[in-house]
Amino acid sequence: MFCITLIRQKWVPLKYNDFVNGRGIHQNVFSNNAIITKLAQQRKIDKARQVFDNIPERDVVSWNALITGYLQNERLQDARHMFDNMPERNAVSWTIMIRGYAQNGRIVDARQLFDEMSKRTVVSFNAMITAYARNGKLEEARELFEKMPERDVVSWNALITGYAQNGRMSEAQKLFEELPNPSIVSWNLMIEGYIRTRNGKAALEHFSQMYQVGWKPNQSTFISILSVFSVFKVFDQIKHVHALILKMGFLDDVVVGTALINTYAKSGNIDDARCQFHKMPERNAFTWTTMIAGYVQHGKLEDACYLFDTMPEQVAVSWTVMITGYAQSGKLEAAQELFDKMPQKTVVAWNALIAAYAQNGKMSSARRIFNEMPERDAVSWAGIIAGYAQDDQTEEALSLFSQMHRAGVNSNESTFASVFYACASSLSLKQGRQIQAHCIKTGFQSDVIVGNNLITMYSKCKSIEGVSEIFDKRNTQVMVLGNAVNAGYSQNGRGEDARKVFDKMTEKNLISWTALIAGYAQLGEGEEALKLFYHMLLEGMQPNQATFVIVLGVCANLAALGQGKQIQSQVMKTGFENDVFVGNSLITMYAKCGTIDASQVFDEMPEKDLVSWNAMMTGYAQRGCGKEAIQLLEKMKRSHICPDEVTFVGVLSACSHAGLVDEGWRYFDSMSQDYFITPGPHHYACMVDLLGRSGLLNEVQDFINKMPIEPDATVWGALLAACRIHRNVELGKHASEHIYELEPQNTGIYILLSNIYAEAGRWDDMSKVRAIMKDRGLKKEPACSWTEINNKTHTFVTGGRTHPQTAKIYATLEWLVCQMKDLGYVPNTKFVLHDVEEELKGHMLLYHSEKLAIAFGLINTPSRTPIRIMKNLRVCGDCHTATKFISKIVKREIVVRDTNRFHHFNNGYCSCGDYW
């Protein structure tokens, strides 16, 4: 190492030892100062002090250089001692010490120095504002900012940085808009802030606006924007940004080029990533490792191996990536072999191998590696603890945490995340509280990640008081904590409390909205969940994969077809139409709404997983499309997709609704013979339902008696339902007795048996069943039907008169009955399960909930358009017959979804063929 100094008008090299020994020191003070700086950067601060002590004449820069060096080497006390002994100070001296205190978290000392300054400059003000901002004291930073006699762009950027780093983007945005002359740094800060708060849409909007007003993106800008694509899975603009990178001359920049490779790989375009890699004129080890990681991510291990073998220099990170790749593919022997060959094993590589075994459930091997490690860090402990926790060995996980504590290893946020996960899994609230006390002692409770995991632990242990306590002690503007509280309250049925927390949050990101929407969905308040979703869109928030899956699930449960179609439009706009999870949710939504759009979505999906096929199979089952379900199963076989237990539940259910007994038997036998799948209770229940619906009740009894497993309530429930269809009272009573033993609180069973007695005219037996229900505190679920008109759901109950259009609805029904009777309709009063006069029975039949919903649909929708009705119970025989007549009279398709299946009524016929 050398420095340049001026001797006799010539630059000559002088070695560090020359300075240390005093030779040539008098020649040039500038060179002396440079040597001090260089030595300090090399962490040779004591040698730097020797140079300083041997300088015959020091200037203020000499003192500043050594003070800076002490601070860089974490010797704050020595730095302050030097500062106090300076013969003279300039503004830089004060600013250096202020920054030093700030970087060490001693914000009070920093402010004390700042107040002692006789002449404060813009730079010193900026240093103090930055100190406050970095330590989360934004109010103090803003107060000082407002007091500044003059400001430069750094002043504004310092405060913007503080707001952005603390998730307060609305305040950062307002400040940015007030900034007279923003710099490229200002724009980058806003983009990075929105990325940090997971608002990718706003980040992209700022990038576009920046370019439109004439600012040229720099390296940092491109890296940030490429990270938006990677993090938020929004890839529709990659090519545009790629073209802009080329236009701005950054394609040869190794950092930007590497980020582009990473983005293409994460978008699924591994070929584009490979092309970019090979075009790069310069590559570093990180570039090679990024491409290897891309291959690993896409399961292209052979390509990853080839690239790894041809790397100019195999660094530790590339070894670790390959080990992880083998582990993710389940090739643990290859991972171990590669690890054994690694020339210099880093602790990160050891940790990767521990994670490999732990993630594959090989905890004995993970523990062996852990025990063999020459040194461990907090990640090592967190990895093995997490492995035991996820393997449900919570006692071992918590025991290891105690050992870690005794070994003197400092816990970090990852360690606490693992132990809180263990406490949550085992519902160990007491131990969780003890660990929380340890968090407080070590100062980690104020960490956002730790707070989030604490809330999750308390939520799973159903300790809402613990959740509230943690959140109330923190700033409600911290979004991560607010989001965790939302989830905690929602999981425990506290929707109102979740909403209060949400409304208190001054900054809301996508996670905040999605957490609350999910909470309402879980509580069965689908309409409120959808209102929140639309409100979120109005606020400019862009949904992600999780949001779409949740709201499409809500539409499926409500059978809200209109809103489901609107959400699909949003899916197309945001580029998620090819996402397999969103596609599966769309299939389910359309299937539960009873439309053929489910098939279209399925056929157009570029990638399908087993869930996609099962969702389509379930859709066919719900519509009673037995032949189509069988065709789908055969197509699965041709596509080399192996069916699972869920697949066979779907196909057997479809066969049941279509009366395909022989086909049902064939596929039931095929499960064990061809696919080695042992039938479970649901498969046996499907077979009982299939045989029972077909009237083969003797065969059903024989089938149940020969079952290799004990029949559960679903099996007996299927038999009981068949007994009602075929009016077999005694066998129904026998089935119900078994269910009483298994599920004494199952209200539906009492209702089914009661209805069987009523249809047989055995009113005394019916009354006895109802009396038992009353004694046990059980209540019959009231029959209700609902329909969606103009994105609003209208619900009706039998005989209800609360709807604003009740008069029109009842008048329409009375007109329809007259028309129906002219065509031969006769009310089937056996479906009135009350011991009343025949005339009253006919009157009661007229105002069943599905008839009210159909009449409402006729009044409020254009002619010729389909009417869609959902019902929470099985459609009664009279309503089924009446709806066939109505479809013929009004010349409309009427779709009714009950608990069993879909009924498509058209021109006097039903798709079920009167078999349901």
Coordinates of C-alpha atoms in Angstrom, one line a residue, residues 79 95 246 295 317 324 326 370 375 377 397 406 433 514 527 565 592 624 635 663 761 779 814 870 883:
A79 CA -13.7 10.0 19.0
T95 CA -21.3 17.3 12.0
L246 CA -31.0 -0.3 -23.5
Y295 CA -32.3 -22.3 -13.1
V317 CA -22.8 -18.1 -2.4
T324 CA -30.4 -25.3 -1.8
Y326 CA -30.7 -30.0 -4.7
F370 CA -26.1 -28.8 13.5
E375 CA -19.4 -22.4 14.7
D377 CA -24.7 -18.1 14.4
A397 CA -37.7 -26.5 19.7
R406 CA -27.4 -20.6 28.0
R433 CA -45.1 -14.9 27.8
T514 CA -56.2 -8.0 2.3
E527 CA -70.9 -8.6 1.2
K565 CA -67.1 -11.3 -13.6
K592 CA -70.4 -22.6 -7.9
G624 CA -74.8 -33.2 -12.0
K635 CA -58.5 -36.6 -20.1
E663 CA -69.6 -46.2 -13.7
G761 CA -98.1 -38.7 8.1
K779 CA -82.8 -25.0 16.3
E814 CA -100.4 -15.2 -7.6
M870 CA -79.3 -19.9 -4.4
T883 CA -90.0 -23.8 -11.4

